[in-house]
Short mmCIF file of C-alpha atoms in Angstrom, two decimals:
data_model
loop_
_atom_site.label_atom_id
_atom_site.label_comp_id
_atom_site.label_asym_id
_atom_site.label_seq_id
_atom_site.Cartn_x
_atom_site.Cartn_y
_atom_site.Cartn_z
CA UNK G 1 0.00 0.00 0.00
CA UNK G 2 1.36 3.43 -0.95
CA UNK G 3 2.54 5.55 1.97
CA UNK G 4 0.91 8.97 2.36
CA UNK G 5 3.00 12.11 2.51
CA UNK G 6 3.94 13.22 6.04
CA UNK G 7 1.71 16.29 6.07
CA UNK G 8 -1.26 14.45 4.60
CA UNK G 9 -0.88 11.56 7.03
CA UNK G 10 -0.71 13.82 10.09
CA UNK G 11 -3.70 15.82 8.83
CA UNK G 12 -5.86 12.72 8.35
CA UNK G 13 -5.03 11.30 11.78
CA UNK G 14 -5.64 14.69 13.41
CA UNK G 15 -8.97 15.08 11.58
CA UNK G 16 -10.02 11.60 12.68
CA UNK G 17 -9.31 12.41 16.33
CA UNK G 18 -11.17 15.72 16.12
CA UNK G 19 -14.24 14.19 14.48
CA UNK G 20 -14.29 11.31 16.94
CA UNK G 21 -13.62 13.15 20.21
CA UNK G 22 -15.64 16.35 19.68
CA UNK G 23 -18.78 14.32 19.06
CA UNK G 24 -18.42 12.03 22.05
CA UNK G 25 -20.79 12.28 24.96
CA UNK G 26 -17.87 12.37 27.39
CA UNK G 27 -16.52 15.58 25.81
CA UNK G 28 -19.90 17.32 25.98
CA UNK G 29 -20.65 16.14 29.52
CA UNK G 30 -17.12 16.94 30.72
CA UNK G 31 -17.26 20.45 29.26
CA UNK G 32 -20.69 21.09 30.80
CA UNK G 33 -19.55 19.83 34.22
CA UNK G 34 -16.42 22.00 34.17
CA UNK G 35 -18.49 24.95 32.96
CA UNK G 36 -20.98 24.50 35.81
CA UNK G 37 -18.12 24.27 38.33
CA UNK G 38 -16.46 27.39 36.90
CA UNK G 39 -19.68 29.40 36.88
CA UNK G 40 -20.48 28.12 40.36
CA UNK G 41 -17.09 29.35 41.56
CA UNK G 42 -17.70 32.76 39.99
CA UNK G 43 -21.10 32.90 41.70
CA UNK G 44 -19.53 31.87 44.99
CA UNK G 45 -16.94 34.64 44.70
CA UNK G 46 -19.73 37.10 43.89
CA UNK G 47 -21.66 36.14 47.02
CA UNK G 48 -18.51 36.39 49.12
CA UNK G 49 -17.72 39.81 47.70
CA UNK G 50 -21.26 40.94 48.43
CA UNK G 51 -21.28 39.73 52.03
CA UNK G 52 -17.66 40.19 53.09
CA UNK G 53 -17.96 43.99 53.48
CA UNK G 54 -21.48 44.10 54.92
CA UNK G 55 -22.67 43.69 58.51
CA UNK G 56 -25.98 44.01 60.34
CA UNK G 57 -25.58 45.42 63.84
CA UNK G 58 -28.26 45.72 66.49
CA UNK G 59 -28.12 48.76 68.80
CA UNK G 60 -29.75 48.77 72.20
CA UNK G 61 -29.88 51.19 75.13
CA UNK G 62 -27.59 54.22 74.96
CA UNK G 63 -25.82 52.72 71.94
CA UNK G 64 -28.80 53.59 69.73
CA UNK G 65 -27.40 57.11 69.54
CA UNK G 66 -24.30 56.05 67.60
CA UNK G 67 -26.17 54.69 64.56
CA UNK G 68 -25.24 57.52 62.21
CA UNK G 69 -21.69 57.77 63.54
CA UNK G 70 -21.22 54.01 63.12
CA UNK G 71 -22.43 54.03 59.52
CA UNK G 72 -20.16 56.96 58.60
CA UNK G 73 -17.10 55.37 60.22
CA UNK G 74 -17.86 52.08 58.46
CA UNK G 75 -18.25 53.79 55.07
CA UNK G 76 -14.87 55.48 55.54
CA UNK G 77 -13.37 52.03 56.08
CA UNK G 78 -15.01 50.66 52.91
CA UNK G 79 -17.64 48.70 54.79
CA UNK G 80 -21.43 48.86 54.81
CA UNK G 81 -23.16 48.54 58.17
CA UNK G 82 -26.93 48.27 58.56
CA UNK G 83 -28.12 49.26 62.04
CA UNK G 84 -31.23 47.90 63.73
CA UNK G 85 -32.71 49.33 66.92
CA UNK G 86 -33.34 46.60 69.48
CA UNK G 87 -35.61 47.48 72.40
CA UNK G 88 -35.22 44.17 74.24
CA UNK G 89 -31.60 43.06 74.83
CA UNK G 90 -32.70 39.44 75.33
CA UNK G 91 -34.40 39.49 71.96
CA UNK G 92 -31.25 40.98 70.45
CA UNK G 93 -29.09 38.18 71.90
CA UNK G 94 -31.48 35.63 70.43
CA UNK G 95 -31.14 37.25 67.00
CA UNK G 96 -27.35 37.12 67.31
CA UNK G 97 -27.53 33.40 68.15
CA UNK G 98 -29.81 32.79 65.16
CA UNK G 99 -27.47 34.68 62.82
CA UNK G 100 -29.93 37.50 62.08
CA UNK G 101 -27.49 40.01 63.60
CA UNK G 102 -23.70 40.00 63.32
CA UNK G 103 -23.46 41.77 66.67
CA UNK G 104 -25.54 43.47 69.35
CA UNK G 105 -23.95 46.69 70.63
CA UNK G 106 -24.88 48.14 74.00
CA UNK G 107 -23.50 50.60 76.55
CA UNK G 108 -22.49 54.25 76.27
CA UNK G 109 -20.75 55.59 73.17
CA UNK G 110 -17.46 55.82 75.09
CA UNK G 111 -17.75 52.30 76.51
CA UNK G 112 -19.39 50.01 73.99
CA UNK G 113 -20.00 46.30 74.48
CA UNK G 114 -20.36 44.01 71.45
CA UNK G 115 -22.26 40.75 71.87
CA UNK G 116 -21.59 38.22 69.12
CA UNK G 117 -22.03 34.50 68.56
CA UNK G 118 -18.50 33.11 68.27
CA UNK G 119 -16.23 35.68 66.64
CA UNK G 120 -16.38 39.33 65.67
CA UNK G 121 -15.20 40.45 62.24
CA UNK G 122 -11.88 42.30 62.64
CA UNK G 123 -12.94 45.16 60.40
CA UNK G 124 -16.22 45.61 62.28
CA UNK G 125 -14.31 45.56 65.57
CA UNK G 126 -12.03 48.34 64.29
CA UNK G 127 -15.04 50.42 63.28
CA UNK G 128 -16.61 50.03 66.74
CA UNK G 129 -13.26 50.84 68.39
CA UNK G 130 -13.00 53.92 66.20
CA UNK G 131 -16.45 55.14 67.28
CA UNK G 132 -15.68 54.65 70.99
CA UNK G 133 -12.23 56.22 70.69
CA UNK G 134 -13.66 59.20 68.85
CA UNK G 135 -16.19 59.72 71.66
CA UNK G 136 -13.43 59.61 74.30
CA UNK G 137 -11.22 61.95 72.27
CA UNK G 138 -14.04 64.44 71.80
CA UNK G 139 -14.58 64.49 75.56
CA UNK G 140 -10.89 65.07 76.29
CA UNK G 141 -10.60 67.84 73.69
CA UNK G 142 -13.75 69.55 74.97
CA UNK G 143 -12.42 69.54 78.54
CA UNK G 144 -9.26 71.19 77.21
CA UNK G 145 -11.43 73.84 75.53
CA UNK G 146 -10.37 72.72 72.05
CA UNK G 147 -12.71 72.26 69.12
CA UNK G 148 -12.76 68.49 68.35
CA UNK G 149 -13.71 68.98 64.68
CA UNK G 150 -10.72 71.27 63.99
CA UNK G 151 -8.28 68.98 65.79
CA UNK G 152 -9.56 65.89 63.96
CA UNK G 153 -9.34 67.68 60.61
CA UNK G 154 -5.63 68.21 61.23
CA UNK G 155 -5.17 64.62 62.41
CA UNK G 156 -7.07 63.12 59.44
CA UNK G 157 -5.00 65.20 57.03
CA UNK G 158 -1.75 63.64 58.22
CA UNK G 159 -0.68 60.52 56.28
CA UNK G 160 2.51 58.59 55.75
CA UNK G 161 4.15 59.23 52.38
CA UNK G 162 4.37 56.21 50.07
CA UNK G 163 7.68 55.25 48.42
CA UNK G 164 7.19 51.71 47.04
CA UNK G 165 10.12 49.96 45.37
CA UNK G 166 7.93 47.41 43.60
CA UNK G 167 4.34 48.62 43.97
CA UNK G 168 1.71 45.89 44.11
CA UNK G 169 -1.11 46.29 41.57
CA UNK G 170 -4.37 47.52 43.06
CA UNK G 171 -6.11 44.43 41.67
CA UNK G 172 -3.50 41.99 42.98
CA UNK G 173 -6.07 39.67 44.58
CA UNK G 174 -8.05 39.43 41.33
CA UNK G 175 -4.85 38.73 39.41
CA UNK G 176 -3.93 35.91 41.79
CA UNK G 177 -7.42 34.37 41.59
CA UNK G 178 -7.39 34.46 37.77
CA UNK G 179 -3.88 33.01 37.71
CA UNK G 180 -4.85 30.14 40.00
CA UNK G 181 -7.95 29.37 37.91
CA UNK G 182 -5.86 29.30 34.72
CA UNK G 183 -3.25 27.06 36.38
CA UNK G 184 -5.97 24.67 37.55
CA UNK G 185 -7.63 24.50 34.12
CA UNK G 186 -4.27 23.89 32.40
CA UNK G 187 -3.41 21.15 34.89
CA UNK G 188 -6.78 19.41 34.39
CA UNK G 189 -6.62 19.72 30.60
CA UNK G 190 -3.04 18.48 30.25
CA UNK G 191 -3.46 15.48 32.53
CA UNK G 192 -6.93 14.59 31.13
CA UNK G 193 -6.11 14.79 27.43
CA UNK G 194 -2.62 13.41 27.96
CA UNK G 195 -4.21 10.31 29.46
CA UNK G 196 -6.57 10.17 26.47
CA UNK G 197 -3.55 9.96 24.18
CA UNK G 198 -2.13 7.04 26.19
CA UNK G 199 -5.48 5.25 26.35
CA UNK G 200 -6.10 5.82 22.63
CA UNK G 201 -2.73 4.30 21.77
CA UNK G 202 -3.41 1.25 23.93
CA UNK G 203 -6.91 0.85 22.47
CA UNK G 204 -5.63 0.88 18.90
CA UNK G 205 -2.79 -1.44 19.81
CA UNK G 206 -4.97 -3.99 21.62
CA UNK G 207 -7.59 -4.01 18.84
CA UNK G 208 -4.86 -4.35 16.17
CA UNK G 209 -6.24 -1.25 14.42
CA UNK G 210 -2.78 0.27 14.62
CA UNK G 211 -1.47 -2.41 12.23
CA UNK G 212 -3.94 -1.26 9.57
CA UNK G 213 -3.11 2.40 10.15
CA UNK G 214 0.63 1.82 9.97
CA UNK G 215 0.19 0.28 6.54
CA UNK G 216 -0.43 3.84 5.27
CA UNK G 217 1.34 6.12 7.74
CA UNK G 218 4.59 6.07 9.65
CA UNK G 219 4.57 5.62 13.47
CA UNK G 220 5.70 9.18 14.20
CA UNK G 221 3.01 10.56 11.87
CA UNK G 222 0.33 8.56 13.68
CA UNK G 223 1.53 9.72 17.09
CA UNK G 224 1.89 13.37 16.02
CA UNK G 225 -1.55 13.43 14.38
CA UNK G 226 -3.11 11.92 17.51
CA UNK G 227 -1.35 14.43 19.78
CA UNK G 228 -2.34 17.44 17.65
CA UNK G 229 -5.93 16.23 17.27
CA UNK G 230 -6.49 15.64 20.97
CA UNK G 231 -4.63 18.85 21.76
CA UNK G 232 -7.09 20.80 19.62
CA UNK G 233 -9.99 19.07 21.37
CA UNK G 234 -8.60 20.21 24.72
CA UNK G 235 -7.96 23.68 23.32
CA UNK G 236 -11.58 23.89 22.18
CA UNK G 237 -12.74 23.05 25.69
CA UNK G 238 -10.36 25.59 27.23
CA UNK G 239 -11.55 28.36 24.91
CA UNK G 240 -15.19 27.60 25.80
CA UNK G 241 -14.44 27.62 29.53
CA UNK G 242 -12.19 30.68 29.35
CA UNK G 243 -14.67 32.76 27.34
CA UNK G 244 -17.60 31.74 29.57
CA UNK G 245 -15.59 32.40 32.73
CA UNK G 246 -14.47 35.86 31.61
CA UNK G 247 -17.99 36.80 30.52
CA UNK G 248 -19.57 35.58 33.78
CA UNK G 249 -16.95 37.22 35.97
CA UNK G 250 -17.30 40.51 34.10
CA UNK G 251 -21.11 40.41 34.23
CA UNK G 252 -21.18 39.71 37.98
CA UNK G 253 -18.48 42.25 38.77
CA UNK G 254 -16.01 39.76 40.26
CA UNK G 255 -13.45 41.46 38.03
CA UNK G 256 -13.56 43.64 34.97
CA UNK G 257 -12.75 42.37 31.50
CA UNK G 258 -9.44 44.21 31.64
CA UNK G 259 -6.18 43.74 29.83
CA UNK G 260 -4.65 41.46 32.44
CA UNK G 261 -7.57 38.98 32.36
CA UNK G 262 -7.62 38.77 28.57
CA UNK G 263 -3.84 38.63 28.45
CA UNK G 264 -3.77 35.82 31.01
CA UNK G 265 -6.21 33.81 28.90
CA UNK G 266 -4.08 34.26 25.77
CA UNK G 267 -0.92 33.30 27.65
CA UNK G 268 -2.78 30.32 29.05
CA UNK G 269 -3.70 29.11 25.57
CA UNK G 270 -0.08 29.40 24.39
CA UNK G 271 1.24 27.53 27.41
CA UNK G 272 -1.46 24.90 27.05
CA UNK G 273 -0.26 24.12 23.52
CA UNK G 274 3.35 23.84 24.64
CA UNK G 275 2.47 21.85 27.75
CA UNK G 276 0.26 19.46 25.87
CA UNK G 277 2.87 18.82 23.18
CA UNK G 278 5.41 18.24 25.94
CA UNK G 279 3.33 15.79 27.96
CA UNK G 280 1.11 14.14 25.34
CA UNK G 281 4.02 12.84 23.28
CA UNK G 282 5.40 11.06 26.35
CA UNK G 283 1.93 9.83 27.35
CA UNK G 284 1.57 8.33 23.88
CA UNK G 285 5.01 6.77 23.96
CA UNK G 286 4.43 5.25 27.41
CA UNK G 287 1.02 3.97 26.31
CA UNK G 288 2.66 2.08 23.45
CA UNK G 289 4.63 0.01 25.98
CA UNK G 290 1.53 -1.96 27.03
CA UNK G 291 -1.23 -3.83 25.19
CA UNK G 292 -4.03 -3.75 27.80
CA UNK G 293 -5.98 -0.76 29.16
CA UNK G 294 -5.62 -2.03 32.74
CA UNK G 295 -1.82 -1.69 32.42
CA UNK G 296 -1.97 1.92 31.20
CA UNK G 297 -2.03 3.49 34.66
CA UNK G 298 1.08 1.64 35.76
CA UNK G 299 3.24 3.03 32.94
CA UNK G 300 2.00 6.62 33.16
CA UNK G 301 2.00 6.85 36.99
CA UNK G 302 5.54 8.32 37.24
CA UNK G 303 4.58 11.09 34.81
CA UNK G 304 1.33 11.74 36.68
CA UNK G 305 3.19 11.94 39.99
CA UNK G 306 5.60 14.54 38.60
CA UNK G 307 2.69 16.61 37.34
CA UNK G 308 0.60 16.29 40.53
CA UNK G 309 3.43 16.98 42.98
CA UNK G 310 4.69 19.89 40.92
CA UNK G 311 1.19 21.36 40.67
CA UNK G 312 0.52 21.12 44.43
CA UNK G 313 3.93 22.53 45.37
CA UNK G 314 3.65 25.30 42.79
CA UNK G 315 0.16 26.37 43.87
CA UNK G 316 1.23 26.56 47.52
CA UNK G 317 4.24 28.67 46.61
CA UNK G 318 2.08 30.90 44.40
CA UNK G 319 -0.29 31.54 47.31
CA UNK G 320 2.63 32.42 49.59
CA UNK G 321 4.60 34.62 47.22
CA UNK G 322 4.35 34.64 43.38
CA UNK G 323 7.69 36.50 43.27
CA UNK G 324 9.51 34.21 45.69
CA UNK G 325 12.65 32.35 44.66
CA UNK G 326 11.00 28.94 45.09
CA UNK G 327 8.07 29.90 42.86
CA UNK G 328 10.45 31.38 40.31
CA UNK G 329 12.63 28.25 40.15
CA UNK G 330 9.68 25.87 39.77
CA UNK G 331 8.10 28.01 37.05
CA UNK G 332 11.36 27.82 35.05
CA UNK G 333 11.40 24.00 35.09
CA UNK G 334 9.99 23.04 31.65
CA UNK G 335 7.80 20.23 33.02
CA UNK G 336 6.03 22.75 35.31
CA UNK G 337 6.33 25.98 33.29
CA UNK G 338 3.09 25.40 31.30
CA UNK G 339 1.09 25.40 34.56
CA UNK G 340 2.91 27.88 36.81
CA UNK G 341 4.26 30.51 34.42
CA UNK G 342 0.81 31.71 33.18
CA UNK G 343 -0.25 32.18 36.81
CA UNK G 344 2.89 34.22 37.58
CA UNK G 345 2.33 36.27 34.43
CA UNK G 346 -1.22 36.99 35.62
CA UNK G 347 0.03 38.33 38.97
CA UNK G 348 2.68 40.46 37.27
CA UNK G 349 5.43 38.62 39.17
CA UNK G 350 7.19 37.18 36.09
CA UNK G 351 9.91 39.32 34.55
CA UNK G 352 10.32 39.42 30.77
CA UNK G 353 13.56 37.45 30.85
CA UNK G 354 11.92 34.74 32.96
CA UNK G 355 9.09 34.35 30.46
CA UNK G 356 11.53 34.22 27.54
CA UNK G 357 13.79 31.72 29.32
CA UNK G 358 10.92 29.43 30.29
CA UNK G 359 9.56 29.52 26.74
CA UNK G 360 12.98 28.66 25.32
CA UNK G 361 13.58 25.81 27.76
CA UNK G 362 10.10 24.38 27.24
CA UNK G 363 10.33 24.51 23.43
CA UNK G 364 13.75 22.83 23.58
CA UNK G 365 12.41 20.07 25.82
CA UNK G 366 9.36 19.63 23.55
CA UNK G 367 11.73 19.03 20.62
CA UNK G 368 13.81 16.51 22.58
CA UNK G 369 10.80 14.65 23.99
CA UNK G 370 9.07 14.59 20.61
CA UNK G 371 12.08 12.84 19.10
CA UNK G 372 12.46 10.53 22.11
CA UNK G 373 8.73 9.77 22.32
CA UNK G 374 8.56 9.08 18.60
CA UNK G 375 11.40 6.60 18.90
CA UNK G 376 9.78 4.77 21.83
CA UNK G 377 6.43 4.71 20.06
CA UNK G 378 7.88 3.50 16.76
CA UNK G 379 9.81 0.69 18.43
CA UNK G 380 7.00 -0.63 20.60
CA UNK G 381 3.61 0.15 19.05
CA UNK G 382 3.52 -3.04 16.96
CA UNK G 383 4.77 -5.34 19.72
CA UNK G 384 1.75 -7.10 21.20
CA UNK G 385 1.82 -9.06 24.44
CA UNK G 386 3.53 -8.40 27.75
CA UNK G 387 4.68 -4.97 28.83
CA UNK G 388 7.79 -3.72 27.04
CA UNK G 389 10.60 -2.32 29.15
CA UNK G 390 11.50 1.28 28.44
CA UNK G 391 15.14 0.32 27.94
CA UNK G 392 14.15 -2.14 25.20
CA UNK G 393 11.93 0.45 23.49
CA UNK G 394 14.76 2.96 23.41
CA UNK G 395 17.20 0.40 22.11
CA UNK G 396 14.93 -1.28 19.59
#
């Protein structure tokens, strides 16, 4: 049978994978599940943002006179406080226990008492302290025959001068959240579709379909077409999730559809392509070492462990300090760069030279692993039976 040209062979294999995988129920269901989880997370963040800066405080006794002062002080601190007048302190305590009130405030303005269920929000505590301290200060200034309003105007106008060496972006928290979401999606996509490559290779090998395919195409063409096809399937899913996530987050106000969010998504897509090429080729090569699906997990476990351990360690370091030396080193390791570097780029912690270096190292490793994976695949894909040792596949 006449061999197809390299480009034509890769194209046909890639097209076959796309047509097969995009129409499967598992792809549709998986995308919907991930989409629901992503939108649920956005909704959860929206509810947290709406409730984190809002408190309902009951005022009883003399404390009812500080309602306006409490609301103004809270607003100055970026918090919204709703006040409720409580005539019966016992009823107020019951409402605190039931969660209807965050706190019940009693006593004089200069000596407030806050009754709460188990813990009092630190920001709310500071606001209450500020109200009480202001009352005490006003009394002291009045006894000294000074006008409290004039003195406080001078005090409020005094601020420390800022001189940041590396100023943190105002939206640093949003950047970190977006970076972590992108890292998580890349990790899930790479490990999921990488495993699909390995399982697809084993399936074709065990059913002897690969023997028919290799009558028309070369082993490396079959592997490359499979990797590109499944990579595009994963890319399609990522684009759907990324676009939906950005739209939902923008609509709910979790963050604005700004340059950093869009830029992070584009960087994420680039790193996904590199990461998938890097991992999927090896997944395919390792899958060719066995002839039964039940043996697949045993040959790909070392690769999965590297990916899982690196992801967990990297995420913990990102949460601690995206600019830290440990985070920087891990993000420059090619096997982890596709997951960690986009997250660091999102936070603004990655310098230009770091991005360029990680890209260069990753591309170089992709080239090496593509050659190595192709050799393993070519030497073992037609060998049916017991598991082939990696040393034999490399030597064959």
